CSV table of C-alpha atoms in Angstrom, one decimal:
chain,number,residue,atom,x,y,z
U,54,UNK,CA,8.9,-21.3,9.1
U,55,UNK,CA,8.1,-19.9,12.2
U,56,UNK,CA,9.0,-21.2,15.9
U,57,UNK,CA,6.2,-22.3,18.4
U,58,UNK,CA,8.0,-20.0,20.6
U,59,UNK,CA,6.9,-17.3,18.4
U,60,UNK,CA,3.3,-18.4,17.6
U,61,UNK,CA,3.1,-18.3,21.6
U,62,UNK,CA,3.8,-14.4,22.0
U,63,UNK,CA,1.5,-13.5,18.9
U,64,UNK,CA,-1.1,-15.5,20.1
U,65,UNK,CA,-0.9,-13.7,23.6
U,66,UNK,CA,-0.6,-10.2,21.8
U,67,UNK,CA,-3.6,-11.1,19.6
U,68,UNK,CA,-6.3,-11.4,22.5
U,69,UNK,CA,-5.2,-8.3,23.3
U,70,UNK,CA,-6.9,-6.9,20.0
U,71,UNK,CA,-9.5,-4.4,20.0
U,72,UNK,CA,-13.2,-6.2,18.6
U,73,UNK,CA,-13.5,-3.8,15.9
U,74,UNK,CA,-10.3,-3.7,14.3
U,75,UNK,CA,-9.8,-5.7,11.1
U,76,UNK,CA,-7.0,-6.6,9.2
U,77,UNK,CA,-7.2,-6.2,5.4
U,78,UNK,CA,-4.1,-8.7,3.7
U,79,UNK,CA,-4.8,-7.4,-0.1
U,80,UNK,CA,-7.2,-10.3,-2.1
U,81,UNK,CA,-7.0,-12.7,0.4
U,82,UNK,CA,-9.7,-10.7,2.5
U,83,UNK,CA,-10.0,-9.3,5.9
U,84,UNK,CA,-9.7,-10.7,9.4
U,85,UNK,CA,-10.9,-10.8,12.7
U,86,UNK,CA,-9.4,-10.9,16.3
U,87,UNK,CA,-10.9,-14.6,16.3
U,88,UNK,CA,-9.9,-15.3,12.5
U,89,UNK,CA,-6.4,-14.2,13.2
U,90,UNK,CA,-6.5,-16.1,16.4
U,91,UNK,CA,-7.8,-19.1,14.4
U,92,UNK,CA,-5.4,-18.6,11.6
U,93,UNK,CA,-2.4,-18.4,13.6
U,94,UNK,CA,-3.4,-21.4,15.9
U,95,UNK,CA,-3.3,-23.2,12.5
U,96,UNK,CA,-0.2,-21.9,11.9
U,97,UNK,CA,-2.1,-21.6,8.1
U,98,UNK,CA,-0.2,-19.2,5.3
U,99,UNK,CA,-2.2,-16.2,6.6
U,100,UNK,CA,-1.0,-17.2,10.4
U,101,UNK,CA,2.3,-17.3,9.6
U,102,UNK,CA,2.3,-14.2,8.3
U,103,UNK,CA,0.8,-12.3,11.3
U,104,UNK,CA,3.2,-14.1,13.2
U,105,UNK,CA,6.6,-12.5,10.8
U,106,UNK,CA,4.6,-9.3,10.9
U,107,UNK,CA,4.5,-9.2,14.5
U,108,UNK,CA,8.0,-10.5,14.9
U,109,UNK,CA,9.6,-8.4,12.5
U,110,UNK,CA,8.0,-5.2,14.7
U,111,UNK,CA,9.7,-6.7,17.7
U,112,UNK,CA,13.0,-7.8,16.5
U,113,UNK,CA,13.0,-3.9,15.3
U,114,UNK,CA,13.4,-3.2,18.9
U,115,UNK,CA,16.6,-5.4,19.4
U,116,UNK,CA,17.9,-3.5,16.3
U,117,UNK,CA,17.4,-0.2,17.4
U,118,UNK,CA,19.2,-1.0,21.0
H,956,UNK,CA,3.9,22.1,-21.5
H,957,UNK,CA,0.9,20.4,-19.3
H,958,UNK,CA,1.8,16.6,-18.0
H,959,UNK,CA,-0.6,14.1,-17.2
H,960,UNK,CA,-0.6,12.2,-13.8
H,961,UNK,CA,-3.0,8.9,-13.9
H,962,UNK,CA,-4.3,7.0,-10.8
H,963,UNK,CA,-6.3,3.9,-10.7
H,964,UNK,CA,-9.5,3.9,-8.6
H,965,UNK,CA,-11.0,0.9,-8.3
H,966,UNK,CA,-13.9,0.1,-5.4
H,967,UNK,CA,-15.3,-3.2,-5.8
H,968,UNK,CA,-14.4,-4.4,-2.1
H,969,UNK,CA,-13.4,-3.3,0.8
H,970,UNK,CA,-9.6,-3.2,0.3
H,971,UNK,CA,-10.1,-1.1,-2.7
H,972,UNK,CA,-12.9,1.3,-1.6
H,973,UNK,CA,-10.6,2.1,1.1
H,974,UNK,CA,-7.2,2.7,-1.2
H,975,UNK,CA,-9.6,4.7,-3.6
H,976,UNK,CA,-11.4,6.9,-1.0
H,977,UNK,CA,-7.9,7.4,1.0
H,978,UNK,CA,-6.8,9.0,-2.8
H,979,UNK,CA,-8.5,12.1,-2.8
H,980,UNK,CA,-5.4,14.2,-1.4
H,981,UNK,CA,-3.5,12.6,-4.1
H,982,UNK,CA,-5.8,14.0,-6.5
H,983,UNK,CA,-6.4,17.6,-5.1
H,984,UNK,CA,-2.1,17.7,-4.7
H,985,UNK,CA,-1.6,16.6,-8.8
H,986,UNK,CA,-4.2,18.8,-9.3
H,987,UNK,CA,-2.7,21.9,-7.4
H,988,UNK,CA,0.5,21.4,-9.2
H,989,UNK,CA,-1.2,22.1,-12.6
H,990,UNK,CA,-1.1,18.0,-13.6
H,991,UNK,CA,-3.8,16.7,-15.5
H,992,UNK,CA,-5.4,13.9,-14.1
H,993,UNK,CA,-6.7,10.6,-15.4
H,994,UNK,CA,-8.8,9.1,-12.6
H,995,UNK,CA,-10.2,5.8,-13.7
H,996,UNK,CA,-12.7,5.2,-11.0
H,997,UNK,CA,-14.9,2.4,-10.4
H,998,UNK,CA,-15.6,0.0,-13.3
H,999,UNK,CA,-13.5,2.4,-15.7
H,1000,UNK,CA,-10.4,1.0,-14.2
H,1001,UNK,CA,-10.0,-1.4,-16.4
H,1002,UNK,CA,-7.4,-2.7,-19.0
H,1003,UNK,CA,-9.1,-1.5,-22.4
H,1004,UNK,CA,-9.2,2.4,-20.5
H,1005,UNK,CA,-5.7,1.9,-19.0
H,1006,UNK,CA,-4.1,1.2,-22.4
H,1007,UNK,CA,-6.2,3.6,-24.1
H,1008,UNK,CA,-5.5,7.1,-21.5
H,1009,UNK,CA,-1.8,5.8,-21.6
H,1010,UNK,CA,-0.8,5.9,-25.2
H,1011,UNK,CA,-3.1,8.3,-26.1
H,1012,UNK,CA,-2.1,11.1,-22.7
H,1013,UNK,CA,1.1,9.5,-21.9
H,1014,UNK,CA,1.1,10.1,-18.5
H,1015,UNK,CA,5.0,10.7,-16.6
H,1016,UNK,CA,3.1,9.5,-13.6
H,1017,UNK,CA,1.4,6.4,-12.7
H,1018,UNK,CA,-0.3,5.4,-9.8
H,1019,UNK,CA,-1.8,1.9,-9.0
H,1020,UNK,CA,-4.4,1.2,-6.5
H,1021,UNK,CA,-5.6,-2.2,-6.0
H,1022,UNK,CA,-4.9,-6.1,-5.8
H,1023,UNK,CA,-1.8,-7.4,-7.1
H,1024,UNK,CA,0.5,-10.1,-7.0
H,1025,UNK,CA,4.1,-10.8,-7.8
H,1026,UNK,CA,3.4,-10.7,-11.4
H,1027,UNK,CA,0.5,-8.6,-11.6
H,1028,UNK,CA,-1.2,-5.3,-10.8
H,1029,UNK,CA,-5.7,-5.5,-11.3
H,1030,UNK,CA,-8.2,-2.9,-11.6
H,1031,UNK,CA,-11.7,-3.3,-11.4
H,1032,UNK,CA,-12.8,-7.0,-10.3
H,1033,UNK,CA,-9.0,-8.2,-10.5
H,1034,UNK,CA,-8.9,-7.2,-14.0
H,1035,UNK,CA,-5.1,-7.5,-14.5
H,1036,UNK,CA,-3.5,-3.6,-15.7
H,1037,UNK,CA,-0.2,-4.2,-16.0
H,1038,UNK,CA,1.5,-8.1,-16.0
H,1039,UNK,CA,5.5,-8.9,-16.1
H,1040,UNK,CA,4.5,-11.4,-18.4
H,1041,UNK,CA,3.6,-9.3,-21.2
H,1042,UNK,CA,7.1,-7.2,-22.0
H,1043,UNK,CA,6.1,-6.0,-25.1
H,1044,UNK,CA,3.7,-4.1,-23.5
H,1045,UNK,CA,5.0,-2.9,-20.7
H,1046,UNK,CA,8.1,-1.6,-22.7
H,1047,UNK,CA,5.6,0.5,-25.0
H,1048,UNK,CA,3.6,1.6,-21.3
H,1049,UNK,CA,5.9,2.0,-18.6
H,1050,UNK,CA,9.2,3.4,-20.2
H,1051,UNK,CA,10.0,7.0,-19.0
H,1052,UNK,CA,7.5,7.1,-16.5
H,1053,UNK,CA,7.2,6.4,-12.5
H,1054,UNK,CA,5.2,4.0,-10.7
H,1055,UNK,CA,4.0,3.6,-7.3
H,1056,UNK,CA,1.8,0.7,-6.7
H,1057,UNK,CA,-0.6,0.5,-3.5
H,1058,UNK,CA,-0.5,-3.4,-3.8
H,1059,UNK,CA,0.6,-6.3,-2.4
H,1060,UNK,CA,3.8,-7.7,-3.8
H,1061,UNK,CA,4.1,-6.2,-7.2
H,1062,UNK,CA,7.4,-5.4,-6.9
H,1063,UNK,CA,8.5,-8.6,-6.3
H,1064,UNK,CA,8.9,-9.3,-10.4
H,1065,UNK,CA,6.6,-6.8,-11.8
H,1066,UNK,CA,8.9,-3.4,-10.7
H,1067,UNK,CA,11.8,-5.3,-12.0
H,1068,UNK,CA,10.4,-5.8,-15.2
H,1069,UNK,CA,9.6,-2.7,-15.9
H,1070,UNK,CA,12.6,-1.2,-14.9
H,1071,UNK,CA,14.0,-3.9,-17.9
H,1072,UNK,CA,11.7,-2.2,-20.3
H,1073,UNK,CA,12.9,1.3,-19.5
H,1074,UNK,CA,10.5,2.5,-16.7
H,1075,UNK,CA,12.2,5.6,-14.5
H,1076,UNK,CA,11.5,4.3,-11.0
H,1077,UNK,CA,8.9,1.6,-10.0
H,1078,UNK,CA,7.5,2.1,-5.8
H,1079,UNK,CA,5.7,-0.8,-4.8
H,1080,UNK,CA,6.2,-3.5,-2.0
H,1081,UNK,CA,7.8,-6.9,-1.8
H,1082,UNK,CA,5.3,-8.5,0.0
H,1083,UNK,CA,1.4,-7.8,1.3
H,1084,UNK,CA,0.5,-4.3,1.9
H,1085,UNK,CA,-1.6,-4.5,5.0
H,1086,UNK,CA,-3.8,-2.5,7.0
H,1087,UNK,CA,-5.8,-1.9,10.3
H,1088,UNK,CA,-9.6,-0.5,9.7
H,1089,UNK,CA,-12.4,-0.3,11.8
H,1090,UNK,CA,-15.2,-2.4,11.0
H,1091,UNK,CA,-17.9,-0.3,12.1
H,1092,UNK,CA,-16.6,2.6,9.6
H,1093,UNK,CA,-16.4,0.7,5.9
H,1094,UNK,CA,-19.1,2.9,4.5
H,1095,UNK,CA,-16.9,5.9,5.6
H,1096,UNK,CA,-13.8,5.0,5.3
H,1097,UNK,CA,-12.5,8.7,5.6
H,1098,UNK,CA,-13.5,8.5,8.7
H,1099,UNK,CA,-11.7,5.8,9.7
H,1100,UNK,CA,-9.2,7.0,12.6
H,1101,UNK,CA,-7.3,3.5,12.2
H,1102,UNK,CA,-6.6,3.1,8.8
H,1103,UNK,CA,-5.6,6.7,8.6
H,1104,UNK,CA,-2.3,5.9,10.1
H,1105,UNK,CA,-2.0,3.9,7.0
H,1106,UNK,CA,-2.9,6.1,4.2
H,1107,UNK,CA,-1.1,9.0,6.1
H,1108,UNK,CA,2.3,7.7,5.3
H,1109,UNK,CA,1.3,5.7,2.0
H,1110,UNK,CA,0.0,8.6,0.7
H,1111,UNK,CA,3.3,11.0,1.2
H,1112,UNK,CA,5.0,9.1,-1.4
H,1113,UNK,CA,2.5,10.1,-4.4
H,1114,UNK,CA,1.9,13.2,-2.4
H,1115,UNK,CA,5.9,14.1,-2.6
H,1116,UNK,CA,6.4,13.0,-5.9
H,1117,UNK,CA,3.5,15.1,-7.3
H,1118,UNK,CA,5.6,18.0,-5.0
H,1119,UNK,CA,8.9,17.7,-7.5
H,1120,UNK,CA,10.7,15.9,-4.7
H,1121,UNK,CA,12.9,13.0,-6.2
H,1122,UNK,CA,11.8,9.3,-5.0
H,1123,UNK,CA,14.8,8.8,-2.4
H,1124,UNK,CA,13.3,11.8,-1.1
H,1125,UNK,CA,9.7,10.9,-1.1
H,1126,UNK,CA,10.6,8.0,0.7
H,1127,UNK,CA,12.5,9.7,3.0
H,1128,UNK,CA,9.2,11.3,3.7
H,1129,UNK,CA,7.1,8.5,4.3
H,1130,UNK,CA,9.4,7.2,6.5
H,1131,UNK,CA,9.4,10.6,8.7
H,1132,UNK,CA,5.8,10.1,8.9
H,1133,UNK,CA,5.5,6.8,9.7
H,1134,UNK,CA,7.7,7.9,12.5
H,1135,UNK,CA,5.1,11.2,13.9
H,1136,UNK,CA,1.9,8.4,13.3
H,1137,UNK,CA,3.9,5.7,15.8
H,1138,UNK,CA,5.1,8.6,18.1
H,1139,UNK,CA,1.4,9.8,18.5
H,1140,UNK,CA,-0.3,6.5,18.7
H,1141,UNK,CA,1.9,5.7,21.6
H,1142,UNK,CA,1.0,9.5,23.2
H,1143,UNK,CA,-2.2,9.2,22.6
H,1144,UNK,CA,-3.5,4.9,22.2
H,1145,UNK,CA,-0.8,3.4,23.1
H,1146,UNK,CA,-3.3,0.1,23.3
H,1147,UNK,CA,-3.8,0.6,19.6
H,1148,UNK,CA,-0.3,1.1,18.9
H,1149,UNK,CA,0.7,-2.6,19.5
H,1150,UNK,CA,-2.0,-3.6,16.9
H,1151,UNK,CA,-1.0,-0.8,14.5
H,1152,UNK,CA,2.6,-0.3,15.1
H,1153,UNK,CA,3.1,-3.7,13.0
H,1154,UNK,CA,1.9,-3.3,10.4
H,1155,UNK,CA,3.0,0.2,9.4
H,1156,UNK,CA,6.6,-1.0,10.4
H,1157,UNK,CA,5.8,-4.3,7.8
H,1158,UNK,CA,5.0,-2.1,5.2
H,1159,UNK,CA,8.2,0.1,5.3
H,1160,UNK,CA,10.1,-3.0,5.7
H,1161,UNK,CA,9.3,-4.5,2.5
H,1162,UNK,CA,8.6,-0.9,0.4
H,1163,UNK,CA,11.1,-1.1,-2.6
H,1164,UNK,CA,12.0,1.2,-5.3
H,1165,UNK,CA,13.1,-0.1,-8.6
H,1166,UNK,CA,15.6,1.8,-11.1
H,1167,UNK,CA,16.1,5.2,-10.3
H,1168,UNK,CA,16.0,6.9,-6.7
H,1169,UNK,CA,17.0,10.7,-8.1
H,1170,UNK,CA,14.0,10.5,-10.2
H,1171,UNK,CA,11.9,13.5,-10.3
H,1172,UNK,CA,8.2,13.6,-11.7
């Protein structure tokens, strides 16, 4: 379960997305900037997995310190 | 004595025309190391070819690229390859060899099972193997600077294997190169690299090798 703390920062990081890149998540397809945008809004499956994807890259940094 | 190496090609989407184009390296380096090698491309991944090139060549190699699922690795159109729900089968098809699977959570049950039924060493991940493209390059995808970063280090494991390295040590590698692909994104894009950076670290978090890590092809 994620935090609305959390959905906050990857929502912010998200509009930051380049138009063209896509995001292919094995059978379940691939997304857009807006779809991700969309998905995580939701807070769907696929949004909550952007937003542990994105969280697990940042907590590395409190790791590594 | 000649040994077989077998990799799965499916190209049916997206997802897998990218994992099967991103494969020819893999292919030139088994070849270069005198392996023969079973590609079943296209519509010839499928289960009845699988079983077939597998008892008949028995392959001490194995790689998977496609959709999966706990449970399950597919070829062509989702056509499952391999299942943990079948052990017979797997016991007769994965014991002795090694596996890396390009797929999204087969080593969640599947690796384990076949590490029951006697397989040497099972790569896969945990959980979804992702990656960036650029949408304006899926008829190339070889020319797809993004999702480069991605293949780059996926592709070291098969790549070290098919070198005589062990698998501790192939990983080792991937993750060395995962490191050089994040150090140049942020030298050279760092505005890509928060977008990149991610999901590259995702995948390495949740890569898992199952039974043996001295295991040498």
């Amino acid at each position: 379960m994620v935090s609305e703390d959390e959905v906050k920062i990857v929502l912010e990081r998200l509009k930051t997305m380049p138009g063209n890149l896509k995001i292919a998540i094995g059978d379940v397809g691939s997304f857009t900037k807006d779809q991700l945008i969309s998905e995580v809004g939701l807070r769907s499956e696929i949004g909550e997995l952007i937003v542990e994807v994105y969280m697990n890259y940042l907590r590395s940094f409190k790791k590594s310190d | 004595m000649t040994e077989y190496f077998m990799i799965t090609l499916p190209s049916y989407d997206d997802v897998t025309a990218y994992l099967s184009q991103w494969s020819n390296e893999i292919v030139e380096t088994a070849k270069e190391n005198r392996f023969r090698v079973i590609e079943l491309k296209g519509e010839d991944a499928n289960r009845k070819n699988f079983e077939q090139r597998m008892k008949s060549n028995k392959p001490i190699f194995v790689m998977f690229n496609g959709h999966g699922n706990e449970k399950t690795i597919a070829g062509h159109d989702n056509q499952p390859l391999l299942s943990s729900e079948e052990n017979i089968r797997n016991e007769k098809l994965s014991q002795g060899i090694i596996i890396f699977c390009r797929s999204c959570k087969s080593a969640a049950s599947l690796g384990p099972e076949c590490e029951k039924c006697g397989c040497k060493a099972f790569i896969g991940y945990r959980k979804k193997f992702i990656f960036v493209y650029d949408a304006s390059r899926v008829s190339t995808p070889f020319k797809d600077e993004q999702a480069a970063y991605f293949f780059r280090v996926s592709n070291t494991i098969p790549v070290s294997l098919l070198n005589s390295h062990s698998v501790e040590k192939a990983m080792e590698k991937a993750d060395v190169q995962l490191r050089k692909e994040v150090e140049y994104l942020k030298a050279h894009y760092d505005f890509f690299t928060q977008h990149i950076a991610p999901y590259l670290l995702w995948n390495k978090t949740f890569r898992t090798v199952c039974g043996d890590k001295n295991a040498k092809v």
